[in-house]
Tab-separated table of C-alpha atoms and ligand atoms in Angstrom:
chain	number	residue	atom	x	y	z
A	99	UNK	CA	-55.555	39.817	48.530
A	100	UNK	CA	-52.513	39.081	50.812
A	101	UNK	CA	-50.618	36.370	51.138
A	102	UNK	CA	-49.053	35.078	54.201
A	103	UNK	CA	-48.031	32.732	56.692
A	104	UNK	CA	-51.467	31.488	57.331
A	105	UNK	CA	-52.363	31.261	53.801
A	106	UNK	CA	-54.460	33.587	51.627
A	107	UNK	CA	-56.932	35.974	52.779
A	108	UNK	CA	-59.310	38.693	51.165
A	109	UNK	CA	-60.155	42.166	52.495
A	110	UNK	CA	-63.667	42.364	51.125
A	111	UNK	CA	-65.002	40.597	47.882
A	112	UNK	CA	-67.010	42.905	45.552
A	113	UNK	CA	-69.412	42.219	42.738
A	114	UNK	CA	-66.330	42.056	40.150
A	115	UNK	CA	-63.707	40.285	42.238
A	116	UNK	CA	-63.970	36.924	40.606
A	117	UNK	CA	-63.326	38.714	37.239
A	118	UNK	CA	-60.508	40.191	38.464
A	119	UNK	CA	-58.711	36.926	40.336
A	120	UNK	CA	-59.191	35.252	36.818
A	121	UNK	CA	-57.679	38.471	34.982
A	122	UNK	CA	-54.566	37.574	37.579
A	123	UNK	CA	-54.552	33.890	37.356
A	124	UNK	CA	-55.523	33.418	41.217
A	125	UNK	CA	-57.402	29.959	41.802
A	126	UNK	CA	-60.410	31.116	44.073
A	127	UNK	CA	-59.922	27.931	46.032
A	128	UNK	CA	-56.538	28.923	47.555
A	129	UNK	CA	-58.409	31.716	49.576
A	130	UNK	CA	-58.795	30.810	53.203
A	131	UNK	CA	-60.910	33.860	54.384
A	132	UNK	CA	-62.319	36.656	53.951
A	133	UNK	CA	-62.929	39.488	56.369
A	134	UNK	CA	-65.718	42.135	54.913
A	135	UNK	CA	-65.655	45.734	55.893
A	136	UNK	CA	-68.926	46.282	55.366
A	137	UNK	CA	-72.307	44.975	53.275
A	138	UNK	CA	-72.214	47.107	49.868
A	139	UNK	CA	-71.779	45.289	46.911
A	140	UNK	CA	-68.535	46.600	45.640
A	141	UNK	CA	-67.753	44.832	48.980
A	142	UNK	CA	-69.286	41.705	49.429
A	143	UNK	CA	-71.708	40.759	45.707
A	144	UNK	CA	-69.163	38.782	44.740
A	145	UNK	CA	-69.463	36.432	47.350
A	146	UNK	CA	-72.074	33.940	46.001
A	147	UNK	CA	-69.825	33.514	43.085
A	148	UNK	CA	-66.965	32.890	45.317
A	149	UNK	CA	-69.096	30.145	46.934
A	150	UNK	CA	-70.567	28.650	43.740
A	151	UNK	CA	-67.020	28.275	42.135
A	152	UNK	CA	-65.666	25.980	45.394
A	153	UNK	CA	-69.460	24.033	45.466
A	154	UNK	CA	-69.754	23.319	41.681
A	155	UNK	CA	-66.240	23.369	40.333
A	156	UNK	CA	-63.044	23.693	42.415
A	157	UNK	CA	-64.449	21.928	45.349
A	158	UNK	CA	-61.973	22.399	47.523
A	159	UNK	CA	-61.421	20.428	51.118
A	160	UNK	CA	-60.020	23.093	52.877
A	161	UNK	CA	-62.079	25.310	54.773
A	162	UNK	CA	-63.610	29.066	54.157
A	163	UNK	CA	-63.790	31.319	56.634
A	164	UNK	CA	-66.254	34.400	56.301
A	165	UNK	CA	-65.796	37.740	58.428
A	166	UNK	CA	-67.312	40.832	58.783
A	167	UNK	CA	-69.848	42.950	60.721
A	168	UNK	CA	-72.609	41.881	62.977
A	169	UNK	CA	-75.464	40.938	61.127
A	170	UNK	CA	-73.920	40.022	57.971
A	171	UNK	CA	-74.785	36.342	57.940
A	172	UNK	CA	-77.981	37.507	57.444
A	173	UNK	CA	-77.995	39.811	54.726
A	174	UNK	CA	-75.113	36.884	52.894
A	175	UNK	CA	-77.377	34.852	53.110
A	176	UNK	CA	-80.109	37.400	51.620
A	177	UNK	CA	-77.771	37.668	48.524
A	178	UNK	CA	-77.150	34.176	48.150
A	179	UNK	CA	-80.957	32.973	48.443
A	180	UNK	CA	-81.411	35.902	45.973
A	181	UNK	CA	-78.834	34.476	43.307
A	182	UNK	CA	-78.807	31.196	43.860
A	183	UNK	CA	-82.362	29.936	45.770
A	184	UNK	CA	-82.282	27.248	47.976
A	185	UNK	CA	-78.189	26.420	47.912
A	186	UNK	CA	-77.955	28.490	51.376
A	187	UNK	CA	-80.270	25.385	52.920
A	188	UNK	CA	-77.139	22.867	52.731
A	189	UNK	CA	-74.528	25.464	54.209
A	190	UNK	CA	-73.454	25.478	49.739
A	191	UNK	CA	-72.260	21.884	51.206
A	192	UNK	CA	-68.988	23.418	51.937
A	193	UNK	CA	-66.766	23.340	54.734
A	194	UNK	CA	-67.573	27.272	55.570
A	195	UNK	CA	-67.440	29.560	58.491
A	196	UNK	CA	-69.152	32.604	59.246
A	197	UNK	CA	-67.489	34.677	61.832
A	198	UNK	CA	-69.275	37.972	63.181
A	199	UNK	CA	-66.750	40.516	64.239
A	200	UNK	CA	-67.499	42.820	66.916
A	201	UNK	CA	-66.166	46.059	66.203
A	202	UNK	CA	-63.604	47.748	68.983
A	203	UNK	CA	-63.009	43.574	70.303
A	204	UNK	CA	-59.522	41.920	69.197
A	205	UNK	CA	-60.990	38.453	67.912
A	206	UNK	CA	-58.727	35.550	66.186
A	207	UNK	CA	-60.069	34.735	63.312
A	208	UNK	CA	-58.806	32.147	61.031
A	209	UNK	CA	-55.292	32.343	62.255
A	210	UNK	CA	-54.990	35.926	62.534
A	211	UNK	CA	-55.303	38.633	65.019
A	212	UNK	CA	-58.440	41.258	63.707
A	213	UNK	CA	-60.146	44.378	65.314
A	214	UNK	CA	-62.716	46.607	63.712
A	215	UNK	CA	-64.020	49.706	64.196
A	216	UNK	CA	-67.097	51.602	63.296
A	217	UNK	CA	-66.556	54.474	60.449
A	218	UNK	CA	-68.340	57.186	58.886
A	219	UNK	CA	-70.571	55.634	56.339
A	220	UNK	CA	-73.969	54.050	55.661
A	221	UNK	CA	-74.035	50.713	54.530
A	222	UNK	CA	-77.270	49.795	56.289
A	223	UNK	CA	-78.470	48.283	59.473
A	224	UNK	CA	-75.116	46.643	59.380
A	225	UNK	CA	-72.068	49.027	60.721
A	226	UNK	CA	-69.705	50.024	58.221
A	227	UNK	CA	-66.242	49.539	59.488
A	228	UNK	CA	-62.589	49.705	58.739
A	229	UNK	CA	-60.373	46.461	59.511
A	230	UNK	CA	-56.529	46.236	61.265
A	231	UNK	CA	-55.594	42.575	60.604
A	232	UNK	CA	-52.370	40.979	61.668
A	233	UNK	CA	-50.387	37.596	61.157
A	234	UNK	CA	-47.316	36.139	60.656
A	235	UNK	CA	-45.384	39.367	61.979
A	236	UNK	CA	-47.673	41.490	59.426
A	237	UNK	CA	-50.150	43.949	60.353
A	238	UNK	CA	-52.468	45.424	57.436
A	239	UNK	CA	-55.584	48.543	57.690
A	240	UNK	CA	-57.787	48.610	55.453
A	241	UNK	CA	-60.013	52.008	56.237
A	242	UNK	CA	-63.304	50.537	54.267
A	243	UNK	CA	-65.438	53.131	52.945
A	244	UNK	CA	-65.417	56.211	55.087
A	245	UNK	CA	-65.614	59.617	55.539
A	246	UNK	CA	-62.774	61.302	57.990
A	247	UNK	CA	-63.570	59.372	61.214
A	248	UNK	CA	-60.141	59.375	64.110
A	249	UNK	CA	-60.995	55.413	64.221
A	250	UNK	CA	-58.645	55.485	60.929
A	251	UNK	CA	-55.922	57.220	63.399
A	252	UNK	CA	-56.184	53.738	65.866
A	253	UNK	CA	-56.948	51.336	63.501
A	254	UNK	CA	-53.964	51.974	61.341
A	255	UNK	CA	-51.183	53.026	63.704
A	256	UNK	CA	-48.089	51.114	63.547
A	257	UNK	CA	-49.038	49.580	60.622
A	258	UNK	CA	-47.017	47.907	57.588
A	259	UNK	CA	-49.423	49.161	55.028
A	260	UNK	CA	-52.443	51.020	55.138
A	261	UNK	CA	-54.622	50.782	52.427
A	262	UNK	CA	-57.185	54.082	52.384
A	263	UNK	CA	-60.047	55.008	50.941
A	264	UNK	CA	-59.920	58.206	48.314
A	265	UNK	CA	-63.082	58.037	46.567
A	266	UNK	CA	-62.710	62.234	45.768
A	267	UNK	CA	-60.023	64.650	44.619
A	268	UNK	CA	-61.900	67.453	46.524
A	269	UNK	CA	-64.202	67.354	49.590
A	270	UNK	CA	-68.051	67.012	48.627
A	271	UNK	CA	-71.057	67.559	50.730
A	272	UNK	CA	-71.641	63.919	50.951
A	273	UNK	CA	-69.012	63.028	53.321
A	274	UNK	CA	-69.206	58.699	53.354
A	275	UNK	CA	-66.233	59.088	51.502
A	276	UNK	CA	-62.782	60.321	51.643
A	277	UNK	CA	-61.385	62.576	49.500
A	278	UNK	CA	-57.159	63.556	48.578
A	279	UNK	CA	-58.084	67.015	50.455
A	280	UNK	CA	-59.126	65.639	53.490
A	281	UNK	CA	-56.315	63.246	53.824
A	282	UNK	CA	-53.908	65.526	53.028
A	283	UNK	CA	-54.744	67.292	55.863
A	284	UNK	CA	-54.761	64.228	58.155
A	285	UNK	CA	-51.587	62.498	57.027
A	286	UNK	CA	-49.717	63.418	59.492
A	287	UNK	CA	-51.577	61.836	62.467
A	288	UNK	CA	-51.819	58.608	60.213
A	289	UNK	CA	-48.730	56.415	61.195
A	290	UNK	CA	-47.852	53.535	59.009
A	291	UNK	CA	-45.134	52.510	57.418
A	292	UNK	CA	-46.253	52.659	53.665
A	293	UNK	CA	-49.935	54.413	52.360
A	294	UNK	CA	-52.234	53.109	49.579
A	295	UNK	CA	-55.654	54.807	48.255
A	296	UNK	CA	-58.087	53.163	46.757
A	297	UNK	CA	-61.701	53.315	45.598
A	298	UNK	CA	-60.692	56.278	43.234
A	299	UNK	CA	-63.357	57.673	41.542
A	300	UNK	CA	-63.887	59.464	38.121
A	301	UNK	CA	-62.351	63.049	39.300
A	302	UNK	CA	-59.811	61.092	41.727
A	303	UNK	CA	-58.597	59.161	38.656
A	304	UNK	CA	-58.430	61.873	36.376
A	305	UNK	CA	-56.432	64.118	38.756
A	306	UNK	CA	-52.792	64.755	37.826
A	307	UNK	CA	-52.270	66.901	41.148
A	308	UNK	CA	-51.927	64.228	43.809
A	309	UNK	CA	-48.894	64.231	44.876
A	310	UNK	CA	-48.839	63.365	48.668
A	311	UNK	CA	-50.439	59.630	48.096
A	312	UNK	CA	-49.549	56.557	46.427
A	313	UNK	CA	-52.257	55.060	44.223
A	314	UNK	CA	-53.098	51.140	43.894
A	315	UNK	CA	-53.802	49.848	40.667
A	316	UNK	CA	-55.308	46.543	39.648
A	317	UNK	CA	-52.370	43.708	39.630
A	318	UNK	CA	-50.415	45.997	41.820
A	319	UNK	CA	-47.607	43.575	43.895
A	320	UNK	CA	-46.129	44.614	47.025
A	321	UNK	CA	-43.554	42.375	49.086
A	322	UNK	CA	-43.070	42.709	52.835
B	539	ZN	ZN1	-69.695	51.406	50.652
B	540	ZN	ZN1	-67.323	51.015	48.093
């Protein structure tokens, strides 16, 4: 969640992110967008939630604006028929925007300046893909899920904070992921001015020997 001159946006909205504003005391109707990286549901199932707190309790005037890869209207609106029949007929009689992104186009979406690009991981018809978003003198890349794809090289360059995906301590077979190996031996084409992994998983967590990256945590706070 970042804050900033436009308002408040979201970089993706999983299955537990409503839990996890309410753990931090963030009203859900004081987020103006949010841009999706790609359709898993760590990334987007907590959307109809997100949609069903602004219809049926904060009811907010302002406007939502929803972002992410071609096609995704679809399968949103796949979820939210799925959870919630029929409330997808009246648009959840919000005020709400759906904005396709083409990856590899700069687009201006609510406010801001965004580009995606494809990555390295299957998400599926949908493209998976990392986000550069920039406003208010800010520019933040998110790198989605993804194995090691040189799109993380463009997306992030010049950036004020790059926030990473390190799902593994060591490389596996499975490569839709990134692991602390890999981007060790990457970092130094990355350049941005600060690094964050996320999506750490079991062995990632557990691993005391990680010295060359800065982990996120939940209620971490960073000022620009
Ligand atoms: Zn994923
Ligand atoms: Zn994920």
């Amino acid at each position: 969640m970042i804050d900033d001159a436009q308002g408040r946006f979201v970089v993706d909205f999983g299955a537990s992110s409503m839990t996890a504003l309410k753990a931090q005391n963030v009203d859900p109707a004081s987020i103006d967008a949010v841009y999706l990286t790609h359709l898993h549901g760590d990334h987007f199932g907590g959307l109809p939630y997100l949609l069903s707190h602004r219809r049926f309790i904060s009811n907010p005037e302002t406007p939502l604006t929803i972002a992410g890869p071609p096609g995704f209207s679809e399968r949103l609106r796949a979820l939210s028929d799925c959870v919630f029949p029929d409330i997808w007929a009246d648009g959840w009689g919000l005020d709400l925007q759906l904005v396709e992104i083409p990856p590899g186009e700069e687009c201006q979406i609510a406010g801001r300046t965004v580009r995606s690009e494809k990555v390295r991981h299957s998400a599926g018809p949908e493209p998976a893909t990392a986000l550069r978003i920039s406003g208010g003198g800010i520019v933040i890349a998110y790198s989605g899920d993804t194995g090691w794809t040189d799109a993380l090289i463009d997306i992030s360059a010049g950036s004020d904070l790059f926030i990473c995906d390190c799902n593994d301590r060591h490389d596996q077979s499975f490569d839709g992921h990134l692991s602390y190996d890999t981007l060790c031996r990457q970092l130094s084409r990355l350049d941005t001015k600060r690094l964050i992994v996320t999506h750490l998983g079991p062995d990632m967590i557990s691993a005391t020997d990680t010295p060359m990256v800065e982990r996120a945590f939940e209620g971490m706070v960073i000022r620009f």
